PDB file of C-alpha atoms in Angstrom:
ATOM      1  CA  MET A   1     -13.583  42.456 -72.713  1.00  0.00           C
ATOM      2  CA  PRO A   2     -13.752  38.913 -74.141  1.00  0.00           C
ATOM      3  CA  ALA A   3     -17.187  37.371 -74.567  1.00  0.00           C
ATOM      4  CA  GLN A   4     -16.410  34.572 -72.057  1.00  0.00           C
ATOM      5  CA  GLN A   5     -15.534  37.068 -69.284  1.00  0.00           C
ATOM      6  CA  GLN A   6     -18.669  39.119 -70.110  1.00  0.00           C
ATOM      7  CA  SER A   7     -20.852  36.030 -69.722  1.00  0.00           C
ATOM      8  CA  ALA A   8     -19.149  35.104 -66.407  1.00  0.00           C
ATOM      9  CA  GLN A   9     -19.525  38.642 -64.993  1.00  0.00           C
ATOM     10  CA  PRO A  10     -23.224  38.321 -64.009  1.00  0.00           C
ATOM     11  CA  THR A  11     -22.622  34.996 -62.191  1.00  0.00           C
ATOM     12  CA  HIS A  12     -19.487  36.210 -60.351  1.00  0.00           C
ATOM     13  CA  PRO A  13     -19.978  39.944 -59.864  1.00  0.00           C
ATOM     14  CA  PHE A  14     -17.719  40.246 -56.791  1.00  0.00           C
ATOM     15  CA  THR A  15     -13.973  40.187 -57.453  1.00  0.00           C
ATOM     16  CA  CYS A  16     -10.600  40.424 -55.692  1.00  0.00           C
ATOM     17  CA  ASN A  17      -8.118  42.255 -57.886  1.00  0.00           C
ATOM     18  CA  THR A  18      -5.230  41.354 -55.568  1.00  0.00           C
ATOM     19  CA  CYS A  19      -5.701  37.571 -55.950  1.00  0.00           C
ATOM     20  CA  GLN A  20      -7.398  37.815 -59.374  1.00  0.00           C
ATOM     21  CA  VAL A  21     -10.443  35.747 -58.378  1.00  0.00           C
ATOM     22  CA  ALA A  22     -14.215  36.336 -58.518  1.00  0.00           C
ATOM     23  CA  PHE A  23     -17.071  35.323 -56.190  1.00  0.00           C
ATOM     24  CA  ARG A  24     -20.808  34.759 -56.504  1.00  0.00           C
ATOM     25  CA  SER A  25     -21.735  36.717 -53.379  1.00  0.00           C
ATOM     26  CA  SER A  26     -20.424  39.527 -51.201  1.00  0.00           C
ATOM     27  CA  GLU A  27     -20.251  37.151 -48.215  1.00  0.00           C
ATOM     28  CA  LEU A  28     -17.762  34.931 -50.041  1.00  0.00           C
ATOM     29  CA  GLN A  29     -15.773  38.012 -51.020  1.00  0.00           C
ATOM     30  CA  ARG A  30     -15.611  39.259 -47.411  1.00  0.00           C
ATOM     31  CA  SER A  31     -14.603  35.787 -46.175  1.00  0.00           C
ATOM     32  CA  HIS A  32     -11.827  35.712 -48.749  1.00  0.00           C
ATOM     33  CA  MET A  33     -10.497  39.038 -47.475  1.00  0.00           C
ATOM     34  CA  GLN A  34      -9.878  37.383 -44.063  1.00  0.00           C
ATOM     35  CA  THR A  35      -7.774  34.495 -45.411  1.00  0.00           C
ATOM     36  CA  ASP A  36      -3.990  34.143 -45.138  1.00  0.00           C
ATOM     37  CA  TRP A  37      -3.854  33.671 -48.899  1.00  0.00           C
ATOM     38  CA  HIS A  38      -5.294  37.152 -49.491  1.00  0.00           C
ATOM     39  CA  ARG A  39      -3.028  38.760 -46.858  1.00  0.00           C
ATOM     40  CA  TYR A  40       0.021  37.092 -48.396  1.00  0.00           C
ATOM     41  CA  ASN A  41      -0.846  38.371 -51.871  1.00  0.00           C
ATOM     42  CA  LEU A  42      -1.367  41.867 -50.434  1.00  0.00           C
ATOM     43  CA  LYS A  43       2.235  41.802 -49.214  1.00  0.00           C
ATOM     44  CA  ARG A  44       3.399  40.615 -52.632  1.00  0.00           C
ATOM     45  CA  ARG A  45       1.415  43.413 -54.274  1.00  0.00           C
ATOM     46  CA  VAL A  46       3.140  46.017 -52.085  1.00  0.00           C
ATOM     47  CA  ALA A  47       6.487  44.524 -53.149  1.00  0.00           C
ATOM     48  CA  SER A  48       5.394  44.729 -56.838  1.00  0.00           C
ATOM     49  CA  LEU A  49       5.271  40.937 -57.144  1.00  0.00           C
ATOM     50  CA  PRO A  50       2.588  38.934 -58.996  1.00  0.00           C
ATOM     51  CA  PRO A  51      -0.004  37.087 -56.883  1.00  0.00           C
ATOM     52  CA  LEU A  52       0.201  33.367 -56.116  1.00  0.00           C
ATOM     53  CA  SER A  53      -2.598  30.967 -56.943  1.00  0.00           C
ATOM     54  CA  SER A  54      -4.351  29.132 -54.125  1.00  0.00           C
ATOM     55  CA  GLU A  55      -2.643  25.849 -55.102  1.00  0.00           C
ATOM     56  CA  ILE A  56       0.893  27.290 -54.972  1.00  0.00           C
ATOM     57  CA  PHE A  57       0.125  29.072 -51.692  1.00  0.00           C
ATOM     58  CA  ALA A  58      -1.114  25.798 -50.173  1.00  0.00           C
ATOM     59  CA  GLU A  59       2.128  24.062 -51.200  1.00  0.00           C
ATOM     60  CA  LYS A  60       4.193  26.819 -49.551  1.00  0.00           C
ATOM     61  CA  VAL A  61       2.171  26.460 -46.335  1.00  0.00           C
ATOM     62  CA  LEU A  62       2.737  22.685 -46.258  1.00  0.00           C
ATOM     63  CA  ALA A  63       6.477  23.113 -46.884  1.00  0.00           C
ATOM     64  CA  THR A  64       6.713  25.670 -44.071  1.00  0.00           C
ATOM     65  CA  LYS A  65       4.905  23.344 -41.660  1.00  0.00           C
ATOM     66  CA  ALA A  66       7.199  20.442 -42.575  1.00  0.00           C
ATOM     67  CA  SER A  67      10.284  22.584 -41.996  1.00  0.00           C
ATOM     68  CA  ALA A  68       8.937  23.764 -38.646  1.00  0.00           C
ATOM     69  CA  ALA A  69       8.240  20.161 -37.600  1.00  0.00           C
ATOM     70  CA  ALA A  70      11.809  19.113 -38.492  1.00  0.00           C
ATOM     71  CA  THR A  71      13.224  22.049 -36.550  1.00  0.00           C
ATOM     72  CA  ALA A  72      11.105  21.151 -33.531  1.00  0.00           C
ATOM     73  CA  ALA A  73      12.295  17.530 -33.700  1.00  0.00           C
ATOM     74  CA  ARG A  74      15.944  18.655 -33.653  1.00  0.00           C
ATOM     75  CA  ALA A  75      15.203  21.074 -30.837  1.00  0.00           C
ATOM     76  CA  SER A  76      13.684  18.291 -28.736  1.00  0.00           C
ATOM     77  CA  PHE A  77      17.070  16.525 -28.475  1.00  0.00           C
ATOM     78  CA  GLU A  78      18.342  16.700 -24.911  1.00  0.00           C
ATOM     79  CA  LYS A  79      21.057  14.546 -23.396  1.00  0.00           C
ATOM     80  CA  PRO A  80      22.989  15.193 -20.177  1.00  0.00           C
ATOM     81  CA  CYS A  81      26.591  14.281 -19.365  1.00  0.00           C
ATOM     82  CA  ALA A  82      26.583  13.286 -15.715  1.00  0.00           C
ATOM     83  CA  VAL A  83      30.376  13.325 -15.457  1.00  0.00           C
ATOM     84  CA  CYS A  84      30.800  16.896 -16.728  1.00  0.00           C
ATOM     85  CA  GLN A  85      27.415  18.068 -15.383  1.00  0.00           C
ATOM     86  CA  LYS A  86      26.382  19.548 -18.718  1.00  0.00           C
ATOM     87  CA  THR A  87      23.318  19.116 -20.898  1.00  0.00           C
ATOM     88  CA  TYR A  88      23.484  19.112 -24.709  1.00  0.00           C
ATOM     89  CA  TYR A  89      20.617  19.901 -27.048  1.00  0.00           C
ATOM     90  CA  SER A  90      22.303  18.791 -30.268  1.00  0.00           C
ATOM     91  CA  GLU A  91      23.343  15.233 -31.123  1.00  0.00           C
ATOM     92  CA  ASN A  92      26.425  16.449 -32.982  1.00  0.00           C
ATOM     93  CA  ALA A  93      27.536  18.600 -30.056  1.00  0.00           C
ATOM     94  CA  TYR A  94      26.963  15.713 -27.660  1.00  0.00           C
ATOM     95  CA  ASN A  95      29.055  13.289 -29.746  1.00  0.00           C
ATOM     96  CA  ASN A  96      31.856  15.840 -30.074  1.00  0.00           C
ATOM     97  CA  HIS A  97      31.816  16.325 -26.311  1.00  0.00           C
ATOM     98  CA  LEU A  98      32.194  12.581 -25.698  1.00  0.00           C
ATOM     99  CA  ASN A  99      35.306  12.552 -27.907  1.00  0.00           C
ATOM    100  CA  SER A 100      36.844  15.668 -26.334  1.00  0.00           C
ATOM    101  CA  GLN A 101      39.964  15.448 -24.167  1.00  0.00           C
ATOM    102  CA  LYS A 102      38.342  17.414 -21.345  1.00  0.00           C
ATOM    103  CA  HIS A 103      35.494  14.916 -21.061  1.00  0.00           C
ATOM    104  CA  LYS A 104      37.894  11.963 -21.002  1.00  0.00           C
ATOM    105  CA  VAL A 105      39.956  13.576 -18.259  1.00  0.00           C
ATOM    106  CA  ASN A 106      36.812  14.168 -16.194  1.00  0.00           C
ATOM    107  CA  VAL A 107      35.827  10.536 -16.682  1.00  0.00           C
ATOM    108  CA  MET A 108      39.237   9.356 -15.492  1.00  0.00           C
ATOM    109  CA  ARG A 109      38.993  11.508 -12.379  1.00  0.00           C
ATOM    110  CA  ALA A 110      35.474  10.329 -11.653  1.00  0.00           C
ATOM    111  CA  GLN A 111      36.527   6.705 -12.074  1.00  0.00           C
ATOM    112  CA  LYS A 112      39.056   7.119  -9.294  1.00  0.00           C
ATOM    113  CA  ALA A 113      36.278   8.295  -6.968  1.00  0.00           C
ATOM    114  CA  ALA A 114      33.664   5.704  -7.955  1.00  0.00           C
ATOM    115  CA  PRO A 115      35.202   3.233 -10.433  1.00  0.00           C
ATOM    116  CA  SER A 116      32.352   0.790 -10.899  1.00  0.00           C
ATOM    117  CA  THR A 117      29.453   3.244 -11.266  1.00  0.00           C
ATOM    118  CA  ILE A 118      31.171   5.752 -13.534  1.00  0.00           C
ATOM    119  CA  ARG A 119      32.728   3.078 -15.746  1.00  0.00           C
ATOM    120  CA  ASP A 120      29.293   1.577 -16.443  1.00  0.00           C
ATOM    121  CA  ASP A 121      27.822   5.012 -17.224  1.00  0.00           C
ATOM    122  CA  GLU A 122      30.712   5.922 -19.524  1.00  0.00           C
ATOM    123  CA  THR A 123      30.515   2.598 -21.351  1.00  0.00           C
ATOM    124  CA  ALA A 124      26.822   3.176 -21.941  1.00  0.00           C
ATOM    125  CA  SER A 125      27.520   6.715 -23.229  1.00  0.00           C
ATOM    126  CA  LEU A 126      30.235   5.547 -25.607  1.00  0.00           C
ATOM    127  CA  LEU A 127      28.084   2.699 -26.911  1.00  0.00           C
ATOM    128  CA  SER A 128      25.152   5.068 -27.390  1.00  0.00           C
ATOM    129  CA  SER A 129      27.412   7.454 -29.293  1.00  0.00           C
ATOM    130  CA  ALA A 130      28.743   4.651 -31.497  1.00  0.00           C
ATOM    131  CA  PHE A 131      25.254   3.391 -32.352  1.00  0.00           C
ATOM    132  CA  SER A 132      23.935   6.897 -33.064  1.00  0.00           C
ATOM    133  CA  MET A 133      26.438   7.271 -35.910  1.00  0.00           C
ATOM    134  CA  GLY A 134      24.294   4.906 -37.971  1.00  0.00           C
ATOM    135  CA  GLU A 135      25.182   2.067 -40.307  1.00  0.00           C
ATOM    136  CA  PRO A 136      26.010   2.306 -44.022  1.00  0.00           C
ATOM    137  CA  ILE A 137      23.073   1.736 -46.370  1.00  0.00           C
ATOM    138  CA  VAL A 138      23.120  -1.690 -47.999  1.00  0.00           C
ATOM    139  CA  GLU A 139      20.896  -3.292 -50.594  1.00  0.00           C
ATOM    140  CA  SER A 140      17.942  -5.323 -49.371  1.00  0.00           C
ATOM    141  CA  GLY A 141      19.251  -8.482 -50.969  1.00  0.00           C
ATOM    142  CA  SER A 142      22.453  -8.409 -48.932  1.00  0.00           C
ATOM    143  CA  LYS A 143      20.850  -7.702 -45.536  1.00  0.00           C
ATOM    144  CA  ASP A 144      20.304 -11.401 -44.838  1.00  0.00           C
ATOM    145  CA  ALA A 145      23.943 -12.287 -45.510  1.00  0.00           C
ATOM    146  CA  VAL A 146      25.891 -11.986 -42.268  1.00  0.00           C
ATOM    147  CA  ASP A 147      29.482 -10.749 -42.555  1.00  0.00           C
ATOM    148  CA  VAL A 148      31.136 -12.951 -39.956  1.00  0.00           C
ATOM    149  CA  GLU A 149      34.398 -11.017 -39.921  1.00  0.00           C
ATOM    150  CA  ALA A 150      32.623  -7.675 -39.589  1.00  0.00           C
ATOM    151  CA  GLU A 151      30.503  -8.911 -36.681  1.00  0.00           C
ATOM    152  CA  ALA A 152      33.569 -10.297 -34.938  1.00  0.00           C
ATOM    153  CA  GLU A 153      35.392  -7.003 -35.441  1.00  0.00           C
ATOM    154  CA  PHE A 154      32.410  -5.044 -34.097  1.00  0.00           C
ATOM    155  CA  SER A 155      32.231  -7.269 -31.016  1.00  0.00           C
ATOM    156  CA  HIS A 156      35.943  -6.635 -30.531  1.00  0.00           C
ATOM    157  CA  VAL A 157      35.251  -2.882 -30.658  1.00  0.00           C
ATOM    158  CA  VAL A 158      32.541  -3.158 -27.987  1.00  0.00           C
ATOM    159  CA  ASP A 159      34.815  -5.219 -25.735  1.00  0.00           C
ATOM    160  CA  GLY A 160      37.601  -2.696 -26.240  1.00  0.00           C
ATOM    161  CA  ILE A 161      35.301   0.156 -25.219  1.00  0.00           C
ATOM    162  CA  LYS A 162      34.216  -1.673 -22.079  1.00  0.00           C
ATOM    163  CA  ASN A 163      37.782  -2.458 -21.036  1.00  0.00           C
ATOM    164  CA  ALA A 164      39.347   0.834 -22.110  1.00  0.00           C
ATOM    165  CA  SER A 165      41.063   2.879 -19.406  1.00  0.00           C
ATOM    166  CA  LEU A 166      41.441   6.564 -20.149  1.00  0.00           C
ATOM    167  CA  GLU A 167      44.653   8.112 -18.891  1.00  0.00           C
ATOM    168  CA  GLU A 168      45.321  11.760 -18.292  1.00  0.00           C
ATOM    169  CA  LYS A 169      47.879  13.121 -20.702  1.00  0.00           C
ATOM    170  CA  GLU A 170      50.610  15.370 -19.329  1.00  0.00           C
ATOM    171  CA  PRO A 171      50.851  18.796 -21.007  1.00  0.00           C
ATOM    172  CA  VAL A 172      53.578  19.259 -23.573  1.00  0.00           C
ATOM    173  CA  SER A 173      56.302  21.579 -22.279  1.00  0.00           C
ATOM    174  CA  ARG A 174      57.490  24.410 -24.522  1.00  0.00           C
ATOM    175  CA  ARG A 175      60.908  23.763 -26.040  1.00  0.00           C
ATOM    176  CA  PRO A 176      63.543  26.464 -25.301  1.00  0.00           C
ATOM    177  CA  THR A 177      64.690  28.757 -28.094  1.00  0.00           C
ATOM    178  CA  ARG A 178      68.183  27.214 -28.030  1.00  0.00           C
ATOM    179  CA  PRO A 179      67.916  23.851 -26.320  1.00  0.00           C
ATOM    180  CA  HIS A 180      70.948  21.947 -25.129  1.00  0.00           C
ATOM    181  CA  HIS A 181      71.819  18.657 -26.731  1.00  0.00           C
ATOM    182  CA  SER A 182      70.512  16.703 -23.745  1.00  0.00           C
ATOM    183  CA  THR A 183      67.184  18.543 -23.905  1.00  0.00           C
ATOM    184  CA  MET A 184      66.734  17.608 -27.553  1.00  0.00           C
ATOM    185  CA  GLU A 185      67.449  13.992 -26.768  1.00  0.00           C
ATOM    186  CA  ASP A 186      64.913  14.032 -23.950  1.00  0.00           C
ATOM    187  CA  ASP A 187      62.271  15.560 -26.232  1.00  0.00           C
ATOM    188  CA  ASP A 188      62.984  12.985 -28.936  1.00  0.00           C
ATOM    189  CA  ALA A 189      62.718  10.181 -26.387  1.00  0.00           C
ATOM    190  CA  THR A 190      59.451  11.600 -25.060  1.00  0.00           C
ATOM    191  CA  SER A 191      58.045  11.959 -28.582  1.00  0.00           C
ATOM    192  CA  THR A 192      59.045   8.398 -29.438  1.00  0.00           C
ATOM    193  CA  ALA A 193      57.502   7.054 -26.242  1.00  0.00           C
ATOM    194  CA  SER A 194      54.313   9.028 -26.878  1.00  0.00           C
ATOM    195  CA  THR A 195      54.084   7.734 -30.438  1.00  0.00           C
ATOM    196  CA  SER A 196      54.576   4.109 -29.455  1.00  0.00           C
ATOM    197  CA  LYS A 197      52.128   4.512 -26.588  1.00  0.00           C
ATOM    198  CA  TYR A 198      49.196   5.201 -28.877  1.00  0.00           C
ATOM    199  CA  ASN A 199      50.047   3.239 -32.013  1.00  0.00           C
ATOM    200  CA  THR A 200      52.432   0.369 -32.349  1.00  0.00           C
ATOM    201  CA  ASN A 201      51.477  -1.209 -35.684  1.00  0.00           C
ATOM    202  CA  PRO A 202      50.588   1.077 -38.618  1.00  0.00           C
ATOM    203  CA  LYS A 203      48.802  -1.729 -40.437  1.00  0.00           C
ATOM    204  CA  LEU A 204      46.599  -2.876 -37.545  1.00  0.00           C
ATOM    205  CA  ASN A 205      45.954   0.287 -35.505  1.00  0.00           C
ATOM    206  CA  CYS A 206      43.210   2.752 -36.419  1.00  0.00           C
ATOM    207  CA  LEU A 207      44.553   6.104 -37.596  1.00  0.00           C
ATOM    208  CA  PHE A 208      41.918   8.042 -35.669  1.00  0.00           C
ATOM    209  CA  CYS A 209      41.176   6.205 -32.386  1.00  0.00           C
ATOM    210  CA  ASN A 210      44.105   3.736 -31.939  1.00  0.00           C
ATOM    211  CA  PHE A 211      41.801   0.700 -31.947  1.00  0.00           C
ATOM    212  CA  ALA A 212      43.776  -2.458 -32.844  1.00  0.00           C
ATOM    213  CA  SER A 213      42.216  -4.798 -35.418  1.00  0.00           C
ATOM    214  CA  PRO A 214      43.359  -8.413 -35.869  1.00  0.00           C
ATOM    215  CA  THR A 215      44.006  -7.974 -39.618  1.00  0.00           C
ATOM    216  CA  PHE A 216      44.759  -5.148 -42.041  1.00  0.00           C
ATOM    217  CA  PRO A 217      41.491  -5.509 -44.033  1.00  0.00           C
ATOM    218  CA  LEU A 218      39.494  -5.320 -40.786  1.00  0.00           C
ATOM    219  CA  ASN A 219      41.464  -2.223 -39.803  1.00  0.00           C
ATOM    220  CA  VAL A 220      40.512  -0.525 -43.085  1.00  0.00           C
ATOM    221  CA  GLN A 221      36.918  -1.675 -42.626  1.00  0.00           C
ATOM    222  CA  HIS A 222      36.865  -0.273 -39.084  1.00  0.00           C
ATOM    223  CA  MET A 223      38.132   3.152 -40.222  1.00  0.00           C
ATOM    224  CA  GLY A 224      35.502   3.318 -42.942  1.00  0.00           C
ATOM    225  CA  ARG A 225      32.676   2.065 -40.756  1.00  0.00           C
ATOM    226  CA  PHE A 226      33.308   4.137 -37.620  1.00  0.00           C
ATOM    227  CA  HIS A 227      35.129   7.196 -38.996  1.00  0.00           C
ATOM    228  CA  GLY A 228      33.917   7.443 -42.589  1.00  0.00           C
ATOM    229  CA  MET A 229      37.388   7.189 -44.131  1.00  0.00           C
ATOM    230  CA  PHE A 230      37.250   6.359 -47.855  1.00  0.00           C
ATOM    231  CA  ILE A 231      40.294   5.338 -49.876  1.00  0.00           C
ATOM    232  CA  PRO A 232      39.971   7.030 -53.312  1.00  0.00           C
ATOM    233  CA  GLU A 233      40.560   5.334 -56.659  1.00  0.00           C
ATOM    234  CA  GLN A 234      40.782   1.848 -55.156  1.00  0.00           C
ATOM    235  CA  ASP A 235      40.768   0.258 -58.620  1.00  0.00           C
ATOM    236  CA  TYR A 236      44.227   1.737 -59.242  1.00  0.00           C
ATOM    237  CA  LEU A 237      45.629   1.269 -55.722  1.00  0.00           C
ATOM    238  CA  VAL A 238      48.602  -1.125 -55.782  1.00  0.00           C
ATOM    239  CA  ASP A 239      50.035  -0.660 -52.272  1.00  0.00           C
ATOM    240  CA  ALA A 240      47.232  -0.257 -49.732  1.00  0.00           C
ATOM    241  CA  GLU A 241      49.409  -1.161 -46.751  1.00  0.00           C
ATOM    242  CA  GLY A 242      52.067   1.328 -47.845  1.00  0.00           C
ATOM    243  CA  LEU A 243      49.459   4.073 -48.166  1.00  0.00           C
ATOM    244  CA  VAL A 244      48.045   3.454 -44.673  1.00  0.00           C
ATOM    245  CA  THR A 245      51.578   3.322 -43.232  1.00  0.00           C
ATOM    246  CA  TYR A 246      52.388   6.656 -44.884  1.00  0.00           C
ATOM    247  CA  LEU A 247      49.244   8.214 -43.409  1.00  0.00           C
ATOM    248  CA  TRP A 248      50.096   6.709 -40.013  1.00  0.00           C
ATOM    249  CA  ASN A 249      53.504   8.428 -40.100  1.00  0.00           C
ATOM    250  CA  LYS A 250      51.894  11.792 -40.912  1.00  0.00           C
ATOM    251  CA  ILE A 251      49.622  11.495 -37.870  1.00  0.00           C
ATOM    252  CA  ASN A 252      51.990   9.932 -35.334  1.00  0.00           C
ATOM    253  CA  GLU A 253      55.273  11.550 -36.314  1.00  0.00           C
ATOM    254  CA  LEU A 254      54.313  14.885 -37.903  1.00  0.00           C
ATOM    255  CA  HIS A 255      51.031  15.246 -35.958  1.00  0.00           C
ATOM    256  CA  GLU A 256      49.452  16.586 -39.156  1.00  0.00           C
ATOM    257  CA  CYS A 257      45.793  16.436 -40.242  1.00  0.00           C
ATOM    258  CA  LEU A 258      45.303  14.248 -43.321  1.00  0.00           C
ATOM    259  CA  TYR A 259      42.706  16.566 -44.859  1.00  0.00           C
ATOM    260  CA  CYS A 260      43.530  20.207 -44.004  1.00  0.00           C
ATOM    261  CA  GLY A 261      47.222  19.853 -43.127  1.00  0.00           C
ATOM    262  CA  LYS A 262      46.933  21.452 -39.684  1.00  0.00           C
ATOM    263  CA  ALA A 263      49.748  20.423 -37.297  1.00  0.00           C
ATOM    264  CA  VAL A 264      49.581  20.220 -33.495  1.00  0.00           C
ATOM    265  CA  HIS A 265      51.935  19.055 -30.745  1.00  0.00           C
ATOM    266  CA  THR A 266      50.604  15.561 -29.984  1.00  0.00           C
ATOM    267  CA  THR A 267      49.106  12.539 -31.680  1.00  0.00           C
ATOM    268  CA  PRO A 268      45.918  12.544 -29.526  1.00  0.00           C
ATOM    269  CA  GLY A 269      45.517  16.237 -30.294  1.00  0.00           C
ATOM    270  CA  ILE A 270      45.512  15.794 -34.076  1.00  0.00           C
ATOM    271  CA  GLN A 271      43.279  12.706 -33.792  1.00  0.00           C
ATOM    272  CA  THR A 272      40.744  14.709 -31.777  1.00  0.00           C
ATOM    273  CA  HIS A 273      40.937  17.507 -34.358  1.00  0.00           C
ATOM    274  CA  MET A 274      40.185  15.118 -37.235  1.00  0.00           C
ATOM    275  CA  ARG A 275      37.267  13.475 -35.416  1.00  0.00           C
ATOM    276  CA  ASP A 276      35.710  16.754 -34.255  1.00  0.00           C
ATOM    277  CA  ARG A 277      36.082  18.518 -37.627  1.00  0.00           C
ATOM    278  CA  GLY A 278      35.079  15.515 -39.747  1.00  0.00           C
ATOM    279  CA  HIS A 279      38.542  15.414 -41.322  1.00  0.00           C
ATOM    280  CA  CYS A 280      38.936  11.606 -41.139  1.00  0.00           C
ATOM    281  CA  MET A 281      39.521  11.486 -44.884  1.00  0.00           C
ATOM    282  CA  ILE A 282      42.334  11.440 -47.413  1.00  0.00           C
ATOM    283  CA  ALA A 283      42.976  14.675 -49.330  1.00  0.00           C
ATOM    284  CA  PHE A 284      42.770  13.773 -53.026  1.00  0.00           C
ATOM    285  CA  GLU A 285      41.679  16.886 -54.930  1.00  0.00           C
ATOM    286  CA  SER A 286      44.556  19.203 -55.808  1.00  0.00           C
ATOM    287  CA  GLU A 287      47.503  18.243 -58.002  1.00  0.00           C
ATOM    288  CA  ALA A 288      49.889  18.449 -55.046  1.00  0.00           C
ATOM    289  CA  GLU A 289      47.714  16.031 -53.046  1.00  0.00           C
ATOM    290  CA  LEU A 290      47.604  13.594 -55.959  1.00  0.00           C
ATOM    291  CA  VAL A 291      51.372  13.685 -56.314  1.00  0.00           C
ATOM    292  CA  GLU A 292      51.869  13.162 -52.566  1.00  0.00           C
ATOM    293  CA  ILE A 293      50.219   9.729 -52.520  1.00  0.00           C
ATOM    294  CA  GLY A 294      50.674   8.904 -56.206  1.00  0.00           C
ATOM    295  CA  GLN A 295      53.506   6.483 -55.393  1.00  0.00           C
ATOM    296  CA  PHE A 296      50.937   4.011 -54.038  1.00  0.00           C
ATOM    297  CA  TYR A 297      48.864   4.018 -57.261  1.00  0.00           C
ATOM    298  CA  ASP A 298      49.336   2.796 -60.806  1.00  0.00           C
ATOM    299  CA  PHE A 299      47.353   4.721 -63.426  1.00  0.00           C
ATOM    300  CA  SER A 300      49.274   3.362 -66.404  1.00  0.00           C
ATOM    301  CA  SER A 301      46.197   1.510 -67.665  1.00  0.00           C
ATOM    302  CA  THR A 302      44.386   4.822 -68.155  1.00  0.00           C
ATOM    303  CA  TYR A 303      46.867   6.245 -70.644  1.00  0.00           C
ATOM    304  CA  SER A 304      48.343   3.125 -72.299  1.00  0.00           C
ATOM    305  CA  ASP A 305      46.124   3.535 -75.374  1.00  0.00           C
ATOM    306  CA  ALA A 306      47.305   7.104 -75.885  1.00  0.00           C
ATOM    307  CA  GLU A 307      50.927   5.994 -75.737  1.00  0.00           C
ATOM    308  CA  ASP A 308      50.272   3.279 -78.344  1.00  0.00           C
ATOM    309  CA  ASP A 309      48.813   5.912 -80.695  1.00  0.00           C
ATOM    310  CA  ASP A 310      51.905   8.085 -80.231  1.00  0.00           C
ATOM    311  CA  ASP A 311      54.182   5.138 -81.037  1.00  0.00           C
ATOM    312  CA  ASP A 312      52.291   4.462 -84.255  1.00  0.00           C
TER     313      ASP A 312
END
């Protein structure tokens, strides 16, 4: 035994081999045996694990308490939907419910029974949902600068929510296996009418909620601010309006999700899918996705130097 440990033995004759600590008196040793630290190290010893020091154990306790407090804060969320007579205990589930087709249909039916009262409640719910999404983080130096166009566009959104009238959509009938020519024409006419009903201008209408902006830049700003849509590689984008128009056609004509490629029968159906699944984004990862929208970009500046070297 080292000389230092031999000299410390008389002053600390009582030890705990599990926690590898020593005590001056038997009372301190017995008190230690009752602590959570000692019990925790006993469990680690059974599992053939080394003991933890008191400092590391204290950090683990604090981290566990912080996690429990965060869980309790999320669990305390409670918000009812008076129209659907349901209560939600998750903010994400509540926001998804507000954007669901079933909720909108129930709102429309309730408005017919009591238009003024329900419309005020629904406007408040939609506004609360919009504000709960949060605002993008900006630098402190730019907080004092007011974006006049953005504020005007946001006020336009609020007015649109207040004046919006939700209509019940008729179910899509199944097309026969071998339809007659007249049936195909009727389906095409219905599809065209449905498309024009929700979006009439690809450059001014939101891809995900049909909100109409006064200008194309404000439309792009709206989609990024309220739906989180980000246009990739903007430094090399040469035809922004063409790109948005192409995406508009995928949603309104093919009824196809921009991110996962899922296809449904209606435009509102695919819009609801993208909002609920968080798919309000442009797929830009695989080679096939890059080629699909590559016509709207110009990356020649990235490989011009290599071409010059080849020419030399």
